[in-house]
PDB file of C-alpha atoms in Angstrom:
ATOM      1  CA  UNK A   6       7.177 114.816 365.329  1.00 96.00           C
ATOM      2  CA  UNK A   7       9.549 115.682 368.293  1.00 98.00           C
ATOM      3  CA  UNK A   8      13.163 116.941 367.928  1.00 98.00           C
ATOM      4  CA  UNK A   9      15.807 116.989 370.307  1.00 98.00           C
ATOM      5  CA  UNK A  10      18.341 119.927 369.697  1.00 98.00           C
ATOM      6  CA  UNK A  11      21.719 119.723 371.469  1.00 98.00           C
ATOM      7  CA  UNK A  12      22.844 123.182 371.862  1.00 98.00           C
ATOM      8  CA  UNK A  13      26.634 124.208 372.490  1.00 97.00           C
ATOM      9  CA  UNK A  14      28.513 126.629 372.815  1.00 96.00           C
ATOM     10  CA  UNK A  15      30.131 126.655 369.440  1.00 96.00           C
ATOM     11  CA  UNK A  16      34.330 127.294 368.664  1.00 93.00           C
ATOM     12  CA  UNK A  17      36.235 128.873 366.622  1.00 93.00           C
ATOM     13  CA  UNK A  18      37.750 125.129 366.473  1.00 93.00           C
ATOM     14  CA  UNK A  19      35.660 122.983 363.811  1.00 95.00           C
ATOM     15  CA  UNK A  20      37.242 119.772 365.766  1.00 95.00           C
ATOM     16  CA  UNK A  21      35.495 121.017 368.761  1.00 94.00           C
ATOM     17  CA  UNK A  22      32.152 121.869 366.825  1.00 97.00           C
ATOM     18  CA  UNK A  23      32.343 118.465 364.518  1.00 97.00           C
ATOM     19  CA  UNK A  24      32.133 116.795 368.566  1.00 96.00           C
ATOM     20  CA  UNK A  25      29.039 117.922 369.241  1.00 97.00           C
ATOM     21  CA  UNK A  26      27.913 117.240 365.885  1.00 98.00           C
ATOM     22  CA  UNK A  27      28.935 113.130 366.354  1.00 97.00           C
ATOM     23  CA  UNK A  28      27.697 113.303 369.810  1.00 97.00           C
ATOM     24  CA  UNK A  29      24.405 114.211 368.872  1.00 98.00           C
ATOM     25  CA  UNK A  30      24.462 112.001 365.565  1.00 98.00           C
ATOM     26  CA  UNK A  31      25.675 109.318 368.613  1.00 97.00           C
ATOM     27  CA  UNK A  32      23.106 110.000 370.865  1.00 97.00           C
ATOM     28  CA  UNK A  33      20.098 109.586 367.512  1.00 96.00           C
ATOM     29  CA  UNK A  34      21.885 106.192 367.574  1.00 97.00           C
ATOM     30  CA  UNK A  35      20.445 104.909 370.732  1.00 97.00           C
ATOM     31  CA  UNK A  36      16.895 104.522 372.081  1.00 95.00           C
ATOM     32  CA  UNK A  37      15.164 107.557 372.633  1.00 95.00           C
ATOM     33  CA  UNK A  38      11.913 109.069 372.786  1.00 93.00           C
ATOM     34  CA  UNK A  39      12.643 111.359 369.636  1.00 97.00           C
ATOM     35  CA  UNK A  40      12.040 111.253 366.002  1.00 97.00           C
ATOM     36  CA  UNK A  41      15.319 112.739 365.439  1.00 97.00           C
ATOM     37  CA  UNK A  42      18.296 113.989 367.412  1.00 98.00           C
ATOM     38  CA  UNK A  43      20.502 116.981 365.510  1.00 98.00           C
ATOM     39  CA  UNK A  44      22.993 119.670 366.951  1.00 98.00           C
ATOM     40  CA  UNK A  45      22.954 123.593 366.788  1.00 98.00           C
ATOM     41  CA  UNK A  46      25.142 126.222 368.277  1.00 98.00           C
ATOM     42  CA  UNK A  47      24.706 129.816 370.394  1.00 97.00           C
ATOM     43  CA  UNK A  48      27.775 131.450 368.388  1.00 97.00           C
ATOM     44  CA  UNK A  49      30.535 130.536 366.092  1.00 96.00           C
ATOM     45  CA  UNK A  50      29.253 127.354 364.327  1.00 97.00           C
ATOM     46  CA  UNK A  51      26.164 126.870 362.268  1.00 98.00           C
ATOM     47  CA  UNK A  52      23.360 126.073 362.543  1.00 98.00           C
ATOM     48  CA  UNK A  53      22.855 128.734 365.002  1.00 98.00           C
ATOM     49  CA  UNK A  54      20.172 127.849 367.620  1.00 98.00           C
ATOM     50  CA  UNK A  55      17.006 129.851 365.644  1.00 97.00           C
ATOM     51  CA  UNK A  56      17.921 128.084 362.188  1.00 98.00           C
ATOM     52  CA  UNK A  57      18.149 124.885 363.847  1.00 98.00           C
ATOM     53  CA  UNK A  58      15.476 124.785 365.509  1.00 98.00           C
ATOM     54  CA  UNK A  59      13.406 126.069 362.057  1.00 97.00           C
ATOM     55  CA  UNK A  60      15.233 123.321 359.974  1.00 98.00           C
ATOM     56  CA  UNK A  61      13.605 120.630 362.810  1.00 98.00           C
ATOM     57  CA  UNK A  62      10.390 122.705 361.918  1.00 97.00           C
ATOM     58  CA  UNK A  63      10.755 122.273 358.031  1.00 97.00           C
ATOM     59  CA  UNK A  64      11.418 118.440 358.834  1.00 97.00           C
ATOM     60  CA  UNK A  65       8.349 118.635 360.307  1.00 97.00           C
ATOM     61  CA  UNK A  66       8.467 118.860 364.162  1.00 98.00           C
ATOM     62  CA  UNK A  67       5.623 119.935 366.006  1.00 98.00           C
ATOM     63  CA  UNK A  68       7.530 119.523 369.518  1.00 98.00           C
ATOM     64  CA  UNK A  69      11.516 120.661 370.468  1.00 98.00           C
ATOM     65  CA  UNK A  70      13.198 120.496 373.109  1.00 98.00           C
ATOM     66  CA  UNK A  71      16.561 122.274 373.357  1.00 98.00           C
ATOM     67  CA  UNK A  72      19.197 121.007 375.405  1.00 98.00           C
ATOM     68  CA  UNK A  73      22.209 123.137 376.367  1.00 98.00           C
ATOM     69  CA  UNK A  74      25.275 121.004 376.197  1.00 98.00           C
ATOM     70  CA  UNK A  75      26.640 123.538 379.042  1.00 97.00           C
ATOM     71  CA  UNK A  76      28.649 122.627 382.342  1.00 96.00           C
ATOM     72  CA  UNK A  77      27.663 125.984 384.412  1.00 91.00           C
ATOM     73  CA  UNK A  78      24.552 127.917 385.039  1.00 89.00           C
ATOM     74  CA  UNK A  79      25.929 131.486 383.631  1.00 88.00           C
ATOM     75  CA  UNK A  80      24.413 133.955 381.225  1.00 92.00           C
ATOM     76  CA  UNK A  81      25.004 131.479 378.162  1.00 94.00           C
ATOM     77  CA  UNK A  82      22.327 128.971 379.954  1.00 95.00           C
ATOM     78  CA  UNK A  83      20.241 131.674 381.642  1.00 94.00           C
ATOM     79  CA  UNK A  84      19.979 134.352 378.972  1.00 96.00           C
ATOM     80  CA  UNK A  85      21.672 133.883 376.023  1.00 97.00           C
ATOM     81  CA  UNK A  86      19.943 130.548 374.879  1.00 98.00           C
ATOM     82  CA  UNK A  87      16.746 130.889 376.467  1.00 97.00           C
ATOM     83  CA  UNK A  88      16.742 134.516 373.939  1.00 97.00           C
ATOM     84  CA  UNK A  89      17.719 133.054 370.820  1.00 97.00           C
ATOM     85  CA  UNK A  90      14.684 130.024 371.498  1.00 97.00           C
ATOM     86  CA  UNK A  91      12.333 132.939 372.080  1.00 96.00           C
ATOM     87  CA  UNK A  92      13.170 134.604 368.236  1.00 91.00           C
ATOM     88  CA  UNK A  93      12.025 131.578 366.816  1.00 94.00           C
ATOM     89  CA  UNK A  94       8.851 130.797 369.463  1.00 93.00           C
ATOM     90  CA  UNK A  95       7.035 133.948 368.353  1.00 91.00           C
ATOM     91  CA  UNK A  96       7.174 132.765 365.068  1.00 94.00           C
ATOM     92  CA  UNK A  97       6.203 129.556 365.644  1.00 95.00           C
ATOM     93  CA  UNK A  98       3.367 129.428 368.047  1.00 94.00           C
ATOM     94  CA  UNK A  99       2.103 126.488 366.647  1.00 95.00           C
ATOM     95  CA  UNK A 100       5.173 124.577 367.834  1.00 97.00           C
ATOM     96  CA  UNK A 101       6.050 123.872 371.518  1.00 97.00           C
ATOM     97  CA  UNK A 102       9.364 124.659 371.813  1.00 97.00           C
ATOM     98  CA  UNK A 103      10.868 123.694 375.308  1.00 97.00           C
ATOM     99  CA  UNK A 104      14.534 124.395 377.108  1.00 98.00           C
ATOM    100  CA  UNK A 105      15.702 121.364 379.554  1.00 98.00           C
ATOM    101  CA  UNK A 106      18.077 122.330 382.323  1.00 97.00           C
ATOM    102  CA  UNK A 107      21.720 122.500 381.014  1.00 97.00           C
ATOM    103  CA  UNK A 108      24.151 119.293 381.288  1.00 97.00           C
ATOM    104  CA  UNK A 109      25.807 120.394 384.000  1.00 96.00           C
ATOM    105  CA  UNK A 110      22.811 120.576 386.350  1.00 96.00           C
ATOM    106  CA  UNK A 111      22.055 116.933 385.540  1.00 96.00           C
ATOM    107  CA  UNK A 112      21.949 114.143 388.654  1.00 92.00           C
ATOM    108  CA  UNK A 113      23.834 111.542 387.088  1.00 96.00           C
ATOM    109  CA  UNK A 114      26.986 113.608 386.016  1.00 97.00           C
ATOM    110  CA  UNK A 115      28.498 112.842 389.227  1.00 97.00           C
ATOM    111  CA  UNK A 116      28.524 109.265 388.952  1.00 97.00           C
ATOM    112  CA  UNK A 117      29.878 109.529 385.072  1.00 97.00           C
ATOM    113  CA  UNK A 118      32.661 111.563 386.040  1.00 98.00           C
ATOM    114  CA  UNK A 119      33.114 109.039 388.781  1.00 97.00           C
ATOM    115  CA  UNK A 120      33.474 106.958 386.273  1.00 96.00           C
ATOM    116  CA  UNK A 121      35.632 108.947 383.922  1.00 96.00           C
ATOM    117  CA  UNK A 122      38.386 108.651 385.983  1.00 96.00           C
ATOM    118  CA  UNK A 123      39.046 104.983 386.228  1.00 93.00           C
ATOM    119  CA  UNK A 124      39.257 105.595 382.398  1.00 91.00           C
ATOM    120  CA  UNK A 125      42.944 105.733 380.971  1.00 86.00           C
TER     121      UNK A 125
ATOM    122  CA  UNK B   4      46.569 108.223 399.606  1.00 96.00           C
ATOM    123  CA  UNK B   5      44.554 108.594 396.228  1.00 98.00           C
ATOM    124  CA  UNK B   6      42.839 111.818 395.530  1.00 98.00           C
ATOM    125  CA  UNK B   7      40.495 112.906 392.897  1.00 98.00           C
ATOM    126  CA  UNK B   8      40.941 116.529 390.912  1.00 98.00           C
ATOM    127  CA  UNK B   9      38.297 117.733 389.176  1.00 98.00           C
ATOM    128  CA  UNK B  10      40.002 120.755 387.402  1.00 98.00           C
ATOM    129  CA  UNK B  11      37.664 122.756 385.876  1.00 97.00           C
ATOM    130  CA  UNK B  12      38.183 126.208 383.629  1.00 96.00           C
ATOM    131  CA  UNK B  13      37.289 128.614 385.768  1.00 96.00           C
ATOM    132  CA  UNK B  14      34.703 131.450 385.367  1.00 93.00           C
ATOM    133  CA  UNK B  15      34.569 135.045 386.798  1.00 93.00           C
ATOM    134  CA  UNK B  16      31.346 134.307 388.216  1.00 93.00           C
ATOM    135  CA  UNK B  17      31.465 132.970 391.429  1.00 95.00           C
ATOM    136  CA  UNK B  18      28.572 131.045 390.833  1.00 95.00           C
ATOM    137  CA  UNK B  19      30.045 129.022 388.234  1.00 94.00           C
ATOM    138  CA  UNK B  20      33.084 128.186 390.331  1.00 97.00           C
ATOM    139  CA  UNK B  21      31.205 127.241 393.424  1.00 97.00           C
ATOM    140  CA  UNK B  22      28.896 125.123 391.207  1.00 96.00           C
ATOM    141  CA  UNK B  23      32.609 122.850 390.463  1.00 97.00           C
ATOM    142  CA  UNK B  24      33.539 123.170 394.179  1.00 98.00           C
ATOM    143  CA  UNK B  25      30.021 121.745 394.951  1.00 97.00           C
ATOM    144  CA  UNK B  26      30.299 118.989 392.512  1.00 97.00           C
ATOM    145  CA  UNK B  27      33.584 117.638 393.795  1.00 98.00           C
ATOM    146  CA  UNK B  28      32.174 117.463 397.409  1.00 98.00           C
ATOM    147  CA  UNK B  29      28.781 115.753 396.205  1.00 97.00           C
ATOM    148  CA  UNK B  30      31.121 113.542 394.169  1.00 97.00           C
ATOM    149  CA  UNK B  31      32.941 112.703 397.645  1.00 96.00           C
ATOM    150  CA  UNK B  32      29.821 111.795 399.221  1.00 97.00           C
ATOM    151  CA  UNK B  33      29.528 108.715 396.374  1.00 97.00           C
ATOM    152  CA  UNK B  34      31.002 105.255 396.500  1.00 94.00           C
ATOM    153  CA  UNK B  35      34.315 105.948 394.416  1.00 94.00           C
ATOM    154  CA  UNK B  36      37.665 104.931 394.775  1.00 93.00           C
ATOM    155  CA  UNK B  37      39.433 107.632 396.489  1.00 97.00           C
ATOM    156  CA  UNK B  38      40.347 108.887 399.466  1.00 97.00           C
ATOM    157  CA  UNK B  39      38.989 112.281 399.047  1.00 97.00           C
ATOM    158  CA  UNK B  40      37.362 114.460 395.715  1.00 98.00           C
ATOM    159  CA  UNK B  41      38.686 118.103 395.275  1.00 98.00           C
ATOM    160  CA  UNK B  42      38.438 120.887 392.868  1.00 98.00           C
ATOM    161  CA  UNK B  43      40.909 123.441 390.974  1.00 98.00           C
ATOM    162  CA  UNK B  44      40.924 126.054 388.283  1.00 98.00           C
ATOM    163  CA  UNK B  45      42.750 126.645 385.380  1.00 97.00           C
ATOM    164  CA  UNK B  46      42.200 129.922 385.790  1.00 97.00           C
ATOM    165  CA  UNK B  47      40.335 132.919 386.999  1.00 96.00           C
ATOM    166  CA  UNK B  48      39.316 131.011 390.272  1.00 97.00           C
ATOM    167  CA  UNK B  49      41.307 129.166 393.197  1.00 98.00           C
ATOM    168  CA  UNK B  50      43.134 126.837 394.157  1.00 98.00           C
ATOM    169  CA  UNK B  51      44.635 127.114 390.504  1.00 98.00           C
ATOM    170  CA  UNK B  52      45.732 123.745 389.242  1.00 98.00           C
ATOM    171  CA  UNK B  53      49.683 123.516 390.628  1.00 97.00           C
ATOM    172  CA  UNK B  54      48.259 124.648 393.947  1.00 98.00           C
ATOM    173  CA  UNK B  55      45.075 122.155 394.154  1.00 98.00           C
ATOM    174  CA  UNK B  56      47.651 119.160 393.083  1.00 98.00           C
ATOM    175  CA  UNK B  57      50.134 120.729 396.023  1.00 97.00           C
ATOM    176  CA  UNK B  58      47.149 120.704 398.828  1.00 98.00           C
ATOM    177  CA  UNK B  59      46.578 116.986 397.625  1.00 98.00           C
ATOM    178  CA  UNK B  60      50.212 116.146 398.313  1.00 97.00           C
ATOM    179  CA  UNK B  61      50.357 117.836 400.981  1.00 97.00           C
ATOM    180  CA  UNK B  62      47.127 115.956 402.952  1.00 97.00           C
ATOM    181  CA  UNK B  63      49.156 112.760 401.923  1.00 97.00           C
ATOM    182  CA  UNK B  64      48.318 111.725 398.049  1.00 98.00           C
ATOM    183  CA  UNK B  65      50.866 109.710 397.037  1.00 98.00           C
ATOM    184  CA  UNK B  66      48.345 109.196 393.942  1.00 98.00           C
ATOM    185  CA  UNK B  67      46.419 112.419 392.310  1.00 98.00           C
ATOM    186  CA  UNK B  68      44.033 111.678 389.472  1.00 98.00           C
ATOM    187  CA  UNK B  69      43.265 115.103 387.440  1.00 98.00           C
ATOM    188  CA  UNK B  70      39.924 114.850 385.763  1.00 98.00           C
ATOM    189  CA  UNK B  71      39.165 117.311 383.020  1.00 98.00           C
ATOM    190  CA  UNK B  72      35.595 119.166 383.853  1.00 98.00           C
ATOM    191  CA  UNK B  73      35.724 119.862 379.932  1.00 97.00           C
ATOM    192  CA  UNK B  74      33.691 118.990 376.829  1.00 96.00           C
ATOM    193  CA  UNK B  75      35.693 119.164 374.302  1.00 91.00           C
ATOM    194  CA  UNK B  76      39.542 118.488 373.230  1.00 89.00           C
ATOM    195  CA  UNK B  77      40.122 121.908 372.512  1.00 88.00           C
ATOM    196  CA  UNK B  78      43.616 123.355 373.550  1.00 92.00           C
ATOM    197  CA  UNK B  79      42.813 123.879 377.477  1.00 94.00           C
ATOM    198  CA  UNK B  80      42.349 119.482 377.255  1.00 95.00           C
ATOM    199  CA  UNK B  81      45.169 119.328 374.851  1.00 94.00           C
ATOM    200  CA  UNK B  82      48.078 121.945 376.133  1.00 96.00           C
ATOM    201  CA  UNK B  83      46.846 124.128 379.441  1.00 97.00           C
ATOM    202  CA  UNK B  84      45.849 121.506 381.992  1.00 98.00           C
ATOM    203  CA  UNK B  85      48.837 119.215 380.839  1.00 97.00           C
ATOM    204  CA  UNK B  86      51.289 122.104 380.984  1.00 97.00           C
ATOM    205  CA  UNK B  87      49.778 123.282 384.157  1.00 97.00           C
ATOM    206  CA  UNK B  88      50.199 119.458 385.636  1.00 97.00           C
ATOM    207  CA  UNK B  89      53.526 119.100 384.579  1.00 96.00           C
ATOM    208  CA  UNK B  90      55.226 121.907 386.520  1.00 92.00           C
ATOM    209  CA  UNK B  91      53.831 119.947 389.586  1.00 94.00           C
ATOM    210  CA  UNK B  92      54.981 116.728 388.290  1.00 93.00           C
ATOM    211  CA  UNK B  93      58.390 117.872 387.908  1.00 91.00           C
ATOM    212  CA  UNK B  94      58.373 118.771 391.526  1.00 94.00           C
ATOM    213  CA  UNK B  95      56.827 115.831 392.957  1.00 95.00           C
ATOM    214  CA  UNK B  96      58.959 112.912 390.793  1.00 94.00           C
ATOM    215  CA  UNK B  97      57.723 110.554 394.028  1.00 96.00           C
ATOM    216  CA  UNK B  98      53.856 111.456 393.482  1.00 97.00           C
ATOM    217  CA  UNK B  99      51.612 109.378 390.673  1.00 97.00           C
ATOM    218  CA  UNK B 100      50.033 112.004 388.734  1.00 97.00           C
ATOM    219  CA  UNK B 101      47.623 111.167 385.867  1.00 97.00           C
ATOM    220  CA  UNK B 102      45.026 113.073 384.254  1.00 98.00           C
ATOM    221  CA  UNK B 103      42.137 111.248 383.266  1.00 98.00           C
ATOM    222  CA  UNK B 104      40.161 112.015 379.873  1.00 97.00           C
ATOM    223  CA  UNK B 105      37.674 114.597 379.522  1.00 97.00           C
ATOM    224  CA  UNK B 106      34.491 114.755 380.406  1.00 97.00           C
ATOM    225  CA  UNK B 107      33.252 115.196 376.864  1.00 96.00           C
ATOM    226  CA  UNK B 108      35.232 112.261 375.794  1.00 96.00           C
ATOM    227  CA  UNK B 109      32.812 110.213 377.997  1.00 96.00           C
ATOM    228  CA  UNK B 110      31.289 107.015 376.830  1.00 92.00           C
ATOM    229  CA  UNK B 111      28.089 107.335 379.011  1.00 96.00           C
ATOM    230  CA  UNK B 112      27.588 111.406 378.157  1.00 97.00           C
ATOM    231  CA  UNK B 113      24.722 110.831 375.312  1.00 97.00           C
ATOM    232  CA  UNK B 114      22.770 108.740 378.258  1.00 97.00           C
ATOM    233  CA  UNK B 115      23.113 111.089 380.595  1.00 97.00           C
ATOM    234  CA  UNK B 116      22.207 113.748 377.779  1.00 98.00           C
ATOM    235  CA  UNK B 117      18.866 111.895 376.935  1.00 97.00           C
ATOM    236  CA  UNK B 118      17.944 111.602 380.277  1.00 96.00           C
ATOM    237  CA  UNK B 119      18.177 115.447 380.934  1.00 96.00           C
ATOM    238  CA  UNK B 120      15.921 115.978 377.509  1.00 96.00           C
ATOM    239  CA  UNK B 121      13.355 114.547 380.012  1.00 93.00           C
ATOM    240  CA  UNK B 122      14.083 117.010 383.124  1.00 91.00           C
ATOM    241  CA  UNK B 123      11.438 119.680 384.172  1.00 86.00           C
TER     242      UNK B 123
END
């Protein structure tokens, strides 16, 4: 089974947190090549990134890939996330467990903010 | 003359700031419907917002479209870049300023998200 795990930042704001939450429950929505799409969070909301990534275990995933819903390469994306994966790796070398680059560094965002702005 | 704004927070490391900059001017280099794409801060990093509006006006926007680099509607969406867009506004009564919605806010975001889940 293969989970996709958004990761945020997580706020002290639920509103803020309960986003990522429908964005991911959104993005399970549409056609994908996961069995299931769920949310975690580096600090401030729950699931934090280790338990969320064990609770895709417990459901049964043998494969998850992180994503890091994060606009800039800093030390959330190049440390902090990538340290809070590894907890859970070592104790769960059965299960490949994989980071892909952070939002922000993705091609397309361009051309959606492009688009964003002809939105009113 | 219609300009683009991508305001984004603003980070202490220059890294993060130039990665904005650098989106703004790939964003340029992409069919769109403006004249020219520029970046500003809301803080910690320059041209602050007023300012970045200001150069706009002063190359010759009579139309500046600010476009939240943010992902979610916390109070920096919802109070700072408004407030910060205002004081310009009140200034400029013969300039059309709007500010777009949020990046976050974005229809096409879980697409782009699933297609980064695939990235190397």
């Amino acid at each position: 089974m293969k989970y996709l795990l958004l990761v945020a930042h997580g706020s002290r704001r639920k509103a803020s947190n309960d986003e990522v939450r429908q964005l991911a429950q959104h993005m399970n929505t549409l056609q994908h090549d996961y069995d299931a799409v769920g949310s975690a969070f580096l600090e401030l909301a729950e699931p934090l990134i280790p338990q969320g990534i064990q609770d895709a275990i417990a459901k049964g995933a043998s494969e998850v890939v992180v994503l890091p819903y994060f606009l800039s390469a800093g030390r959330h994306v190049s440390k902090d996330v990538p340290a809070e994966v590894s907890r859970v790796r070592e104790e769960y070398p059965q299960v490949k467990i994989r980071i892909a680059p952070y939002l922000g560094s993705a091609a397309g965002i361009a051309e959606l903010l492009l688009a964003q702005a002809n939105e009113k």
